CSV table of C-alpha atoms in Angstrom, one decimal:
chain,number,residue,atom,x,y,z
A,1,UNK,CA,74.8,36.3,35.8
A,2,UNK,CA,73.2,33.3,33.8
A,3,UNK,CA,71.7,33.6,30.1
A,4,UNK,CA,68.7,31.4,29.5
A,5,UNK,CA,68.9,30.0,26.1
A,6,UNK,CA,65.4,29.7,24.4
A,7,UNK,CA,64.7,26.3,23.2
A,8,UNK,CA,63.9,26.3,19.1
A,9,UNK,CA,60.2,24.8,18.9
A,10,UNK,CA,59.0,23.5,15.5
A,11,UNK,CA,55.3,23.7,14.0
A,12,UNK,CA,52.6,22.4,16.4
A,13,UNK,CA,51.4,19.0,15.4
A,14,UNK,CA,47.5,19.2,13.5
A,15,UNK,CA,44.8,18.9,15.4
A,16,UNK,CA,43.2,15.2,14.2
A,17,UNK,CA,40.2,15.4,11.7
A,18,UNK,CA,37.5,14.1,13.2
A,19,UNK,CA,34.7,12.6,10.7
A,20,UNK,CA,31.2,14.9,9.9
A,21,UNK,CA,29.0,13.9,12.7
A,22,UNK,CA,26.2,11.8,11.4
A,23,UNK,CA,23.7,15.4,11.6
A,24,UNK,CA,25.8,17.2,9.8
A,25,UNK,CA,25.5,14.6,7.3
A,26,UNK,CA,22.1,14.0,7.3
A,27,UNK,CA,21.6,18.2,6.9
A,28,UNK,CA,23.6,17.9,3.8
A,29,UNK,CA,22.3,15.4,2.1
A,30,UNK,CA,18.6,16.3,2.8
A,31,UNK,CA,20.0,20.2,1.5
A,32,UNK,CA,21.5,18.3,-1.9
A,33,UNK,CA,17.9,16.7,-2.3
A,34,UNK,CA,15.2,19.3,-1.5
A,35,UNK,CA,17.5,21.4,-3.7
A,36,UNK,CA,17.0,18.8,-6.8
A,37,UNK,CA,13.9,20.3,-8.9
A,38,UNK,CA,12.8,17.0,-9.6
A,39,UNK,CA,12.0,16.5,-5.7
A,40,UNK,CA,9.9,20.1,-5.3
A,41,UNK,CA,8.1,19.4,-8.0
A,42,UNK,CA,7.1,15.6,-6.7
A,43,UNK,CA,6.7,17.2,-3.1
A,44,UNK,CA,4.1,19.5,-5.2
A,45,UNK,CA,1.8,17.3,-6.5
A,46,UNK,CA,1.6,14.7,-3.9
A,47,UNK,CA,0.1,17.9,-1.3
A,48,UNK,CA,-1.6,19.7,-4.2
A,49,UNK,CA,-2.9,16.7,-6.8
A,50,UNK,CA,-4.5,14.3,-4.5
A,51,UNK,CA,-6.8,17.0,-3.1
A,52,UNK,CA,-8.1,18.1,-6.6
A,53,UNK,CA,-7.9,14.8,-8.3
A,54,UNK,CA,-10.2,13.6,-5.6
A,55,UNK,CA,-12.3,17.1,-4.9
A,56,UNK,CA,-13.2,16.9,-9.0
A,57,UNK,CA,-14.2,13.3,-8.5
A,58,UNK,CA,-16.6,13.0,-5.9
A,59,UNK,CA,-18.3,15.9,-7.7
A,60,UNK,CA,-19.2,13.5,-10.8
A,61,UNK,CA,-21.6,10.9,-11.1
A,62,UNK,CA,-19.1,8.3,-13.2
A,63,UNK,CA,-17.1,7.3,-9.9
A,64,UNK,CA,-14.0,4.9,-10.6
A,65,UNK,CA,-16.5,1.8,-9.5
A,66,UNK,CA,-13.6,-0.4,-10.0
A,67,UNK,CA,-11.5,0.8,-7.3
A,68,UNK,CA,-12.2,-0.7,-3.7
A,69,UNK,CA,-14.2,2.3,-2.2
A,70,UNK,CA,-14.4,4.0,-5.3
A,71,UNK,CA,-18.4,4.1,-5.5
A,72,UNK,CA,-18.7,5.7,-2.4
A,73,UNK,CA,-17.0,8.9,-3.5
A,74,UNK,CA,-19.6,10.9,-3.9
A,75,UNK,CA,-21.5,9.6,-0.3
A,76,UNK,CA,-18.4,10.4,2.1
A,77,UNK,CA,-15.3,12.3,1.6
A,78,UNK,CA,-13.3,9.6,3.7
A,79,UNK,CA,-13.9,7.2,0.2
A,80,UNK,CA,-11.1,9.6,-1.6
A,81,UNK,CA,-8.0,9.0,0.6
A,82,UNK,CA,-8.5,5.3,0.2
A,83,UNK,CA,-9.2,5.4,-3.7
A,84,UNK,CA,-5.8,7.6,-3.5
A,85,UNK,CA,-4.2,4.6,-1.6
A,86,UNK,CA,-5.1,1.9,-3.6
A,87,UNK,CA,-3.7,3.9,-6.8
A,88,UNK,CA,-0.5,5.0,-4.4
A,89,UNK,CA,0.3,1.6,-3.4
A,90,UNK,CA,-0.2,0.3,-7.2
A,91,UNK,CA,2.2,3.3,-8.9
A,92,UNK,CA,2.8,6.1,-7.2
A,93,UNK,CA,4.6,4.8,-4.1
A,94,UNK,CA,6.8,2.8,-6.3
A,95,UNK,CA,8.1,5.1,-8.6
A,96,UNK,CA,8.0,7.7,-5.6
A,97,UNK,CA,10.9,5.6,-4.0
A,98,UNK,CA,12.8,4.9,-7.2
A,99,UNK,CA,13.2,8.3,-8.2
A,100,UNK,CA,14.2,9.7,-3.9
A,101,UNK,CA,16.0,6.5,-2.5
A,102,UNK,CA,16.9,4.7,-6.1
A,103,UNK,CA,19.0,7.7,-6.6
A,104,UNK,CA,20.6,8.6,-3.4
A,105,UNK,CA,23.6,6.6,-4.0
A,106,UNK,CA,23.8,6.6,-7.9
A,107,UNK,CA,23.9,10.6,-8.4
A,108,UNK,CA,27.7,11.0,-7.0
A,109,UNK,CA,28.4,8.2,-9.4
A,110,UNK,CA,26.9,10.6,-12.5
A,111,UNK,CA,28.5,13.6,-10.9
A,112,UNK,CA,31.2,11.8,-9.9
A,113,UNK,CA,31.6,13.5,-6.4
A,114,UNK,CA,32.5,10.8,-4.1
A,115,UNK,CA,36.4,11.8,-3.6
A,116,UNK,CA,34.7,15.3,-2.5
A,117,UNK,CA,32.4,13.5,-0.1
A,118,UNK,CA,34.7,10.8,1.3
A,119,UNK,CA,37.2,14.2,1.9
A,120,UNK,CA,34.6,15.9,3.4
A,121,UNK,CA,32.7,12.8,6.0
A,122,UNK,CA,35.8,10.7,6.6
A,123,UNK,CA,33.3,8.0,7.5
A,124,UNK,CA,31.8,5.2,4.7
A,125,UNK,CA,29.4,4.3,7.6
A,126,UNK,CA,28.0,8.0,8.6
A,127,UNK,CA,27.8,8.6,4.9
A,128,UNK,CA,25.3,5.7,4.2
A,129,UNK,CA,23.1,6.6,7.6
A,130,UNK,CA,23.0,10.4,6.1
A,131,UNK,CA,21.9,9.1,2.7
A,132,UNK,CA,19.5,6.7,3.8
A,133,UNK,CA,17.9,8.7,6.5
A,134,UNK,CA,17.8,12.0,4.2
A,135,UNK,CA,15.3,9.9,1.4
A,136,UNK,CA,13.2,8.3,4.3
A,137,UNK,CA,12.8,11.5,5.1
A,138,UNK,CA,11.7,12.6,1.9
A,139,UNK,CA,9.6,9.7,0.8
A,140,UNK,CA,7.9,9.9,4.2
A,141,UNK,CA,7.1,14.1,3.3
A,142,UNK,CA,5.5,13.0,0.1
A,143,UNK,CA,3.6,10.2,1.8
A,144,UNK,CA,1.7,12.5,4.5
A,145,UNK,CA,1.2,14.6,1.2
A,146,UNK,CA,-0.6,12.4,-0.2
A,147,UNK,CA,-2.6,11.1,2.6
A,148,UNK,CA,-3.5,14.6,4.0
A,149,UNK,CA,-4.4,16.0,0.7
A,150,UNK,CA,-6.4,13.4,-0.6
A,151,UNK,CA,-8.5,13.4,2.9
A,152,UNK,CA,-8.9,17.4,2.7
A,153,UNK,CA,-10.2,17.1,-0.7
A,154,UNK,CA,-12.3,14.7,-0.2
A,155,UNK,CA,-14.0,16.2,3.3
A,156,UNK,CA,-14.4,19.5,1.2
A,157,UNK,CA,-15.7,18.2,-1.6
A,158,UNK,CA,-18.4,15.1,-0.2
A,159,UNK,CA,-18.3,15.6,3.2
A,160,UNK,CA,-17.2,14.0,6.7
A,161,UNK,CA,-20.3,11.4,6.5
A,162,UNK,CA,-20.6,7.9,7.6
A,163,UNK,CA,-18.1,5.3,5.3
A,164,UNK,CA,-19.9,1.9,4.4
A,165,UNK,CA,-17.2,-0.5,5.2
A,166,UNK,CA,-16.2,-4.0,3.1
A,167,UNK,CA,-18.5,-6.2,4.8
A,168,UNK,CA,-21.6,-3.5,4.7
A,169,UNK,CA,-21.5,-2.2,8.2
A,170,UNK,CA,-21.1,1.3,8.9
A,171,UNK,CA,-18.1,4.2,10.4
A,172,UNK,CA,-19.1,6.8,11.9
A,173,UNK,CA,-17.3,9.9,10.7
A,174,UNK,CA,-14.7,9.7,13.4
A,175,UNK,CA,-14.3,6.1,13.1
A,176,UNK,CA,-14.2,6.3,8.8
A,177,UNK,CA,-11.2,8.9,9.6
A,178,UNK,CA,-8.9,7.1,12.7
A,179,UNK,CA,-9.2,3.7,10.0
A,180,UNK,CA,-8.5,5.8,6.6
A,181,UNK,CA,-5.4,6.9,8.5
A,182,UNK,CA,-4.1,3.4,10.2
A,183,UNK,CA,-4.6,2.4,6.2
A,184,UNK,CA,-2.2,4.8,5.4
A,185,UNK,CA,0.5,4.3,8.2
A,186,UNK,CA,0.3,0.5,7.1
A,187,UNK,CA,1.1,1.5,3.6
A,188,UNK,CA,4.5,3.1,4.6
A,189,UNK,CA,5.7,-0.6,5.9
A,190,UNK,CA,5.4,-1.3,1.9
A,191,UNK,CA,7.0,1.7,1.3
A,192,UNK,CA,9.9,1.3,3.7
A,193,UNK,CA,10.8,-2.1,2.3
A,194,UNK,CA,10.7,-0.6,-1.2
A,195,UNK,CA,13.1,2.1,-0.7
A,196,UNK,CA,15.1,0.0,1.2
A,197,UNK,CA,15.2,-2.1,-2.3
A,198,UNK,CA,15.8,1.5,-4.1
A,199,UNK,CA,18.7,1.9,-1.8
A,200,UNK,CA,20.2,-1.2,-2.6
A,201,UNK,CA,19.9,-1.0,-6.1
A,202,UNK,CA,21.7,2.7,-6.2
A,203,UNK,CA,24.7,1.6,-4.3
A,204,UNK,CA,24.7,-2.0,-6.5
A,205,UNK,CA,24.1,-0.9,-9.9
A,206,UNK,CA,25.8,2.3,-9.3
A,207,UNK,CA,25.0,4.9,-12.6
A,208,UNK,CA,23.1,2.2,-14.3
A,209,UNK,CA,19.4,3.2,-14.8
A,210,UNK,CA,18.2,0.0,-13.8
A,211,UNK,CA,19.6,0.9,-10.5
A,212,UNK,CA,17.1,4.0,-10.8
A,213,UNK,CA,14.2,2.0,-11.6
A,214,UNK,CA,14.5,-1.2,-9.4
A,215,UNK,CA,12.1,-0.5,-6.6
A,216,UNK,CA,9.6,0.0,-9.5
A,217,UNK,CA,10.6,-3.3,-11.2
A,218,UNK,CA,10.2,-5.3,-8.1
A,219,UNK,CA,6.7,-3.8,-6.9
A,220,UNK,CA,5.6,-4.3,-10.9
A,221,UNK,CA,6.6,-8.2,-10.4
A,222,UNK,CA,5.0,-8.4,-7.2
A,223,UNK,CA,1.7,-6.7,-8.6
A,224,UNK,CA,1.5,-9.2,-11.2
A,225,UNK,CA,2.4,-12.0,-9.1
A,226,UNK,CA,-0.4,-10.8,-6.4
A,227,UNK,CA,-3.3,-11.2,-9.7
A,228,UNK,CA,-2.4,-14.8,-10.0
A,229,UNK,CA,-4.0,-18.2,-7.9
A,230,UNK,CA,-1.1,-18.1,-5.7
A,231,UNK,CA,-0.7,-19.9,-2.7
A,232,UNK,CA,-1.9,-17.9,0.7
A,233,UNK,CA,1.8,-18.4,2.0
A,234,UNK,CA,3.3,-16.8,-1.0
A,235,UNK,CA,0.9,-14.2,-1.7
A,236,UNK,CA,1.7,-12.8,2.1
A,237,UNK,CA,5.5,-13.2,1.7
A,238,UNK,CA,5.5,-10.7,-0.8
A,239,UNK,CA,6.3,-7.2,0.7
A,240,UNK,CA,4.0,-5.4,-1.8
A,241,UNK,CA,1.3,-7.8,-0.1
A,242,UNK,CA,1.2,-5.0,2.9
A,243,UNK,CA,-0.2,-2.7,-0.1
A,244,UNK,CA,-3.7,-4.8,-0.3
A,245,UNK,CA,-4.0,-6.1,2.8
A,246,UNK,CA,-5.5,-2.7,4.7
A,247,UNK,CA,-8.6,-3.7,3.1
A,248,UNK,CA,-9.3,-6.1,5.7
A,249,UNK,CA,-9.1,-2.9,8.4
A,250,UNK,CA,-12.4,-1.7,6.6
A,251,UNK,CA,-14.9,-5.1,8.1
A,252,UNK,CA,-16.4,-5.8,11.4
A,253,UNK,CA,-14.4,-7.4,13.4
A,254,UNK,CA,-11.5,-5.9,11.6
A,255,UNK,CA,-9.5,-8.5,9.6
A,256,UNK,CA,-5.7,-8.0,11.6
A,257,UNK,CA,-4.0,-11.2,11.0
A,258,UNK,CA,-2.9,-10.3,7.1
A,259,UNK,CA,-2.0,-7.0,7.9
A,260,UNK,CA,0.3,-7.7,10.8
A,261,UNK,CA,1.9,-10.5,9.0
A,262,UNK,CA,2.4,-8.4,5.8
A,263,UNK,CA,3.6,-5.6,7.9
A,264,UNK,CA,6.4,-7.7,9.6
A,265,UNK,CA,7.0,-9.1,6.3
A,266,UNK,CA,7.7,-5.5,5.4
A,267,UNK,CA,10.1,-4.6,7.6
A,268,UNK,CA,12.4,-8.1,8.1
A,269,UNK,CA,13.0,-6.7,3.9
A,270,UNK,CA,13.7,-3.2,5.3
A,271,UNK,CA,16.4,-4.7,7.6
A,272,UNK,CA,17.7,-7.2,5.3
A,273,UNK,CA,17.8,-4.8,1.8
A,274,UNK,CA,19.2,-2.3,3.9
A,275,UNK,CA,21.7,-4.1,5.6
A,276,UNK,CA,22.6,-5.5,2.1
A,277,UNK,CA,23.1,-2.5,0.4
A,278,UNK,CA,25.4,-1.3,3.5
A,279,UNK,CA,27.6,-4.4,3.1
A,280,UNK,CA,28.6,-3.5,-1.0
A,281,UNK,CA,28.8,0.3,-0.1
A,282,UNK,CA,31.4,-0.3,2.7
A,283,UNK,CA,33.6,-2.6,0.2
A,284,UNK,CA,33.0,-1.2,-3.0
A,285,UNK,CA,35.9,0.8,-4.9
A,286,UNK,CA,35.9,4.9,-5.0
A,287,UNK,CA,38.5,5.1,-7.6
A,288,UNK,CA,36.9,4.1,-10.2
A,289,UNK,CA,35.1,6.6,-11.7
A,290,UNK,CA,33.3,5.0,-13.9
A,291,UNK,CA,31.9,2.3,-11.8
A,292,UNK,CA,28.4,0.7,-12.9
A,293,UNK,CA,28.1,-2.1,-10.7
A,294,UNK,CA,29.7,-5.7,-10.0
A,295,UNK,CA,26.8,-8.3,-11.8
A,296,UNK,CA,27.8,-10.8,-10.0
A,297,UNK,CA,27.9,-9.0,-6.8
A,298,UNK,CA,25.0,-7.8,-7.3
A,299,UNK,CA,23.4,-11.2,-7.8
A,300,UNK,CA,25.3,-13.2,-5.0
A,301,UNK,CA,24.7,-10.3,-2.4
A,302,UNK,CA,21.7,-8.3,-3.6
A,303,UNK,CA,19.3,-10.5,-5.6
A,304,UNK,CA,19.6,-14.1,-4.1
A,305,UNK,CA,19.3,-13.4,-0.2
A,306,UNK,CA,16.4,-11.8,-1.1
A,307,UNK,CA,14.8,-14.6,-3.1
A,308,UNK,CA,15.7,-16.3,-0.1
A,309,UNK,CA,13.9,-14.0,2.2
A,310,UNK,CA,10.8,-14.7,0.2
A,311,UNK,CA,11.5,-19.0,0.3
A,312,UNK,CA,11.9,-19.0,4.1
A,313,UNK,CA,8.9,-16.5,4.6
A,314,UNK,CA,6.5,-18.9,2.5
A,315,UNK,CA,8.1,-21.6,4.4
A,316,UNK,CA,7.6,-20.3,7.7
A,317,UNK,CA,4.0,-19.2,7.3
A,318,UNK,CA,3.0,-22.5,4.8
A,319,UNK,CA,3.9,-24.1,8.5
A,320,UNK,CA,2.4,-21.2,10.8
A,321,UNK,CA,-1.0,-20.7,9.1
A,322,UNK,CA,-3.1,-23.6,6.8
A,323,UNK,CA,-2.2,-21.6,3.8
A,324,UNK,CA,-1.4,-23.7,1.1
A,325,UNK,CA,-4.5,-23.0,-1.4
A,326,UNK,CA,-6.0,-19.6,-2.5
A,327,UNK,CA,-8.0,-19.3,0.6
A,328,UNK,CA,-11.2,-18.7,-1.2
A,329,UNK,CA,-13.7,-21.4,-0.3
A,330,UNK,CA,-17.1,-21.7,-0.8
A,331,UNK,CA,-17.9,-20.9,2.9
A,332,UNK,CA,-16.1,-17.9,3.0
A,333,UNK,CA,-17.7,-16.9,-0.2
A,334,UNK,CA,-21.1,-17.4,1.1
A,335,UNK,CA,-20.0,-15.9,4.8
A,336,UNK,CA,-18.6,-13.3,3.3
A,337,UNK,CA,-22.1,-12.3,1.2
A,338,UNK,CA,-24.1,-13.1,3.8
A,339,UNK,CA,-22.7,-10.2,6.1
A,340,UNK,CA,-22.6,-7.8,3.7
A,341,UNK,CA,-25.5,-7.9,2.6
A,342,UNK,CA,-27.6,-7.9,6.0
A,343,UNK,CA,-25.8,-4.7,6.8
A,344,UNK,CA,-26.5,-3.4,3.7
A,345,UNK,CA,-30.4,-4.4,3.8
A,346,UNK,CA,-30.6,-2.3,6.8
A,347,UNK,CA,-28.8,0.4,5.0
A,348,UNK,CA,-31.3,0.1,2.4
A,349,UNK,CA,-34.4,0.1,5.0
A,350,UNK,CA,-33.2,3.5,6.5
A,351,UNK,CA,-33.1,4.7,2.9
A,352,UNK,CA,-36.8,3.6,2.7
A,353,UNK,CA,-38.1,5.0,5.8
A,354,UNK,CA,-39.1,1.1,6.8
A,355,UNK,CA,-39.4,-0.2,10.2
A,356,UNK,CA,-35.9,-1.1,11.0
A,357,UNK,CA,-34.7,-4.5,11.8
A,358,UNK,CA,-31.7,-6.3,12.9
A,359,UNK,CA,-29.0,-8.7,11.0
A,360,UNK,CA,-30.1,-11.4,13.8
A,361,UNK,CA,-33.7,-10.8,12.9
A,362,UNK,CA,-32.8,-10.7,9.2
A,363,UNK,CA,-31.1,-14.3,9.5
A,364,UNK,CA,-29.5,-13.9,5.8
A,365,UNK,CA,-27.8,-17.0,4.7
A,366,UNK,CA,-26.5,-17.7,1.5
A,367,UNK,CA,-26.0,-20.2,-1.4
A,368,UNK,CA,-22.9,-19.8,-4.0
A,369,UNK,CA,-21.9,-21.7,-6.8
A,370,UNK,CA,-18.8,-21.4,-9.1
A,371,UNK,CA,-18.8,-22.6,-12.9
A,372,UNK,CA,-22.4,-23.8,-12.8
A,373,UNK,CA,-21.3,-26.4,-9.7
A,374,UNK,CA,-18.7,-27.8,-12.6
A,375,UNK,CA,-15.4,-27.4,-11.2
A,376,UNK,CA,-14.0,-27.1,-7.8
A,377,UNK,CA,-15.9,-24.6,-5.5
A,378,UNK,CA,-13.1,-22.5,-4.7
A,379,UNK,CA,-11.0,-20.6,-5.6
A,380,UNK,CA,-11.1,-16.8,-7.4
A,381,UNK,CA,-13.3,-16.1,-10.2
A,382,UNK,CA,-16.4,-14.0,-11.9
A,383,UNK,CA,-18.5,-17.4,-12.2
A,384,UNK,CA,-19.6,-17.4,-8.6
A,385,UNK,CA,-23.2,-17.2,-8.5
A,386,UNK,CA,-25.7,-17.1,-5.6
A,387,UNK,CA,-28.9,-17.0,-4.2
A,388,UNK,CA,-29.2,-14.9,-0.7
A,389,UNK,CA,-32.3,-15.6,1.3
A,390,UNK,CA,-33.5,-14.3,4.3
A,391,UNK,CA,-37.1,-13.6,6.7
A,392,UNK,CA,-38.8,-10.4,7.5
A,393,UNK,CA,-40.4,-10.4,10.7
A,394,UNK,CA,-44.4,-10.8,10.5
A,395,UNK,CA,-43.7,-12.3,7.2
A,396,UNK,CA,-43.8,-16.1,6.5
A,397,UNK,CA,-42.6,-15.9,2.8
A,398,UNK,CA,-38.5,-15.6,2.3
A,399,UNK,CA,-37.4,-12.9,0.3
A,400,UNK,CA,-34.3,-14.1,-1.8
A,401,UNK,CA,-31.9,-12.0,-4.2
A,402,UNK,CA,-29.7,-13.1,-6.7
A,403,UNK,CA,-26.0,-11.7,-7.2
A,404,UNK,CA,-23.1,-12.9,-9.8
A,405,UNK,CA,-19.5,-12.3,-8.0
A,406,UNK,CA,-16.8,-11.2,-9.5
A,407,UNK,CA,-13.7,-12.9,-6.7
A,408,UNK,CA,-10.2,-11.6,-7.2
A,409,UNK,CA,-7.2,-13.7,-5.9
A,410,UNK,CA,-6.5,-11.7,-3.5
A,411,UNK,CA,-10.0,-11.7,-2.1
A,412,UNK,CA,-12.0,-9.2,-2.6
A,413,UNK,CA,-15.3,-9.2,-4.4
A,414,UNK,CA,-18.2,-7.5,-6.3
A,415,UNK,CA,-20.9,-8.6,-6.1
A,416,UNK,CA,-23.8,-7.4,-9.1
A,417,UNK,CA,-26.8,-7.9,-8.4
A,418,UNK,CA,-29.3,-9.7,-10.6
A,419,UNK,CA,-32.9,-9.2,-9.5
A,420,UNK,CA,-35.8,-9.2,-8.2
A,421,UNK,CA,-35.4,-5.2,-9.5
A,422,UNK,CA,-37.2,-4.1,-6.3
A,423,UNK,CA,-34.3,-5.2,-4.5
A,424,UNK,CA,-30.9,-5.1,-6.3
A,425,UNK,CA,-32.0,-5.3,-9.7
A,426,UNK,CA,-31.6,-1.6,-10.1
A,427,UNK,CA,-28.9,0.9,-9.5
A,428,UNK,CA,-31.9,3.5,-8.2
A,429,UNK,CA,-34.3,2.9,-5.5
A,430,UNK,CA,-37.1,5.5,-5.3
A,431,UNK,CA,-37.6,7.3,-1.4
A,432,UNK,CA,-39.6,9.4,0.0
A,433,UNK,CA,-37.2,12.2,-0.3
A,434,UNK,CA,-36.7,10.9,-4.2
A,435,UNK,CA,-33.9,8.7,-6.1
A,436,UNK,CA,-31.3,7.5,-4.1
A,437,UNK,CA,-28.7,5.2,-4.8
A,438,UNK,CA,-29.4,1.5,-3.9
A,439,UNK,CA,-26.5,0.3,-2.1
A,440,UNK,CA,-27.3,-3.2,-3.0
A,441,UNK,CA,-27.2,-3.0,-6.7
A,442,UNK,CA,-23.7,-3.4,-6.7
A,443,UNK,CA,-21.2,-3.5,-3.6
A,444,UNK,CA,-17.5,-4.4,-2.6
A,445,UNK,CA,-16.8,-6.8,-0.2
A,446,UNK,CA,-13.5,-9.3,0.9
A,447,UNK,CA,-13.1,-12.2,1.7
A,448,UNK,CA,-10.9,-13.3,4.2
A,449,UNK,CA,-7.8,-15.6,3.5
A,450,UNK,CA,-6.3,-17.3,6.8
């Protein structure tokens, strides 16, 4: 008879902790933000505000005439989602990503719950990816709010009509919307390479508010710097550039070159920012609870790459493109006039119920002057004057108009005109079906830069 002794065994080993899949992550962090009252309300306004703002709008007769597309508000509801865009691009869009990615990072510093999270991911890496990917997520559900709001409100309250584009010719309704929304999915490029900046600032600065309010900071800078006589180069290797340069989307042929370039602009800053702000999160110290940043780390790593991004982009395109001045020359100028205003004439003709002729048959050609013909003739300004001429057919005399321009740096113009009244001397021109607006009183157009 045998006895079998039973072998003592001692606690099973733990099973290994495995790090929060990325998913899981990503879930929880977008959770901890939609939960923040500061987001609802912002997700809100930008799918409720746009519409009314822009509804109430075309229903007056003082439209925003400054803003590019702003006096057509009330003659095509596909006018308001682009007057929404130029004021996104300009304030909300910055301050949107300041106050979603700008504080992504820097809340756990205030709240001080990073030993909670670290305990909980086990992975600096998956933790970034969550963060960052949870406030793309949100900026990008505030973006389409505004976009899709500001084109229901319009539609309802002018219309789905034609859109008279920045060189005079005409979209059709389907065209006006397919462009209005290629404007908008331009404008997140911008946007990316802004909250990309917000990222880097929250995990730099830490529970500083200037961390908070750097994407805002940088886009202000960049706004001024776009209102000065810059160099083409430099104006484009600006990511906030991507912001104006949709306008050129709006003329016949469509003007591509400064979009795509600001675009890839855009996103080489995504890549770099982000990977930036990815470096000083993996190596910056936890324990420290009361962490508000490394200055010089933040300068070294965070602000002097990017400077540099913006030398070696003005380098590379001072070498690419013939870029060097403001790209406004007196060609252009008159080019620029001439178009517009023979697609407008026609406009105008329809209006009148006249027989209806062609730009070709038109022939409009143009004369401009800047400062009297007393300084250089180039270059932006609200001295250029000029004399447009052009021949009926069946008529010997030429008609001729007179318009004052009003050039910004980056291009764009308005032109007012100045007489004979018949023709764009008043901002009424009487039909057969009554007063209508005269669309060559006073019109926007751009001028091309490369």
């Amino acid at each position: 008879m045998t006895a079998t002794l039973d072998t003592p065994t001692g606690p099973a080993a733990p099973a290994p902790v495995r790090p929060a899949s990325v998913g899981r992550g990503y879930r929880f962090e977008l959770v901890k933000l939609v939960s923040q009252w500061r987001i609802r309300l912002l997700v809100l306004a930008c799918w409720l505000a746009p519409a009314l703002f822009v509804a109430a709008v075309s229903q007056q007769s003082d439209l925003p005439v400054d803003t590019v597309f702003g006096r057509w508000m009330n003659a095509t509801g596909w006018a308001g989602p682009l007057v929404m865009l130029g004021f996104a691009g300009s304030y909300a869009l910055p301050l949107l990503t300041s106050v979603v990615a700008g504080d992504v990072f820097a809340s756990e510093d205030r709240l001080g719950t990073w030993r909670h999270l670290l305990v909980a991911v086990r992975s600096y890496r998956r933790i970034f990816a969550a963060k960052a990917l949870a406030s793309l997520t949100v900026i990008f559900v505030l973006v389409a709010g505004m976009a899709v709001s500001s084109a229901v409100g319009g539609v309802v309250g002018a219309g789905s009509r034609q859109l008279v584009g920045l060189d005079g010719h005409l979209l059709s309704p389907g065209a006006a919307a397919g462009t209005v929304l290629l404007a908008w999915v331009c404008a997140l490029a911008p946007t990316l390479a802004l909250a990309a900046v917000g990222l880097l600032g929250s995990v730099a600065l830490g529970r500083s508010p200037m961390g908070l309010l750097l994407p805002a900071v940088v886009a202000l800078a960049m706004a001024v710097a776009q209102l000065l006589p810059l160099p083409v180069a430099l104006r484009m290797a600006l990511p906030t550039y991507a912001f104006i340069s949709w306008e050129g989307l709006f003329t016949s042929p469509a003007q591509t070159g400064p979009v795509l370039i600001s675009i890839v602009v855009c996103l080489v800053w995504t890549v770099v920012a982000t990977a930036l702000a990815y470096y000083l999160f993996v190596r910056r110290d936890f324990t420290n609870l009361s962490y508000d940043g490394s200055a010089r780390r933040t300068i070294t790593v965070g602000a002097l790459p990017l400077v540099g991004l913006i030398v070696v982009a003005f380098a590379v395109l001072a070498v690419a493109t013939p870029s060097l001045g403001s790209g406004i020359t007196q060609d252009k100028v008159q080019q620029s006039l001439s178009v517009a205003y023979g697609h407008l004439y026609r406009l105008q003709t329809d209006e009148l119920h006249r027989p209806a002729v062609t730009e070709e048959q038109l022939g409009v050609t143009s004369a401009c002057t800047k400062g009297g013909g007393m300084v250089a003739q180039e270059g932006p300004g609200n001295d250029w004057r000029c004399v447009v001429s052009w021949h009926l057919p069946g008529v010997a005399a030429t008609g001729q108009a007179i318009y004052q321009l009003d050039v910004t740096s980056d291009g764009r113009f308005v032109a007012d005109g100045d007489g004979p009244k018949e023709v764009n001397g008043y901002f009424q021109v009487r039909t057969p079906a009554g007063d209508q607006p005269n669309p060559m009183w006073q019109f926007d157009g751009n001028v091309e830069l490369l």
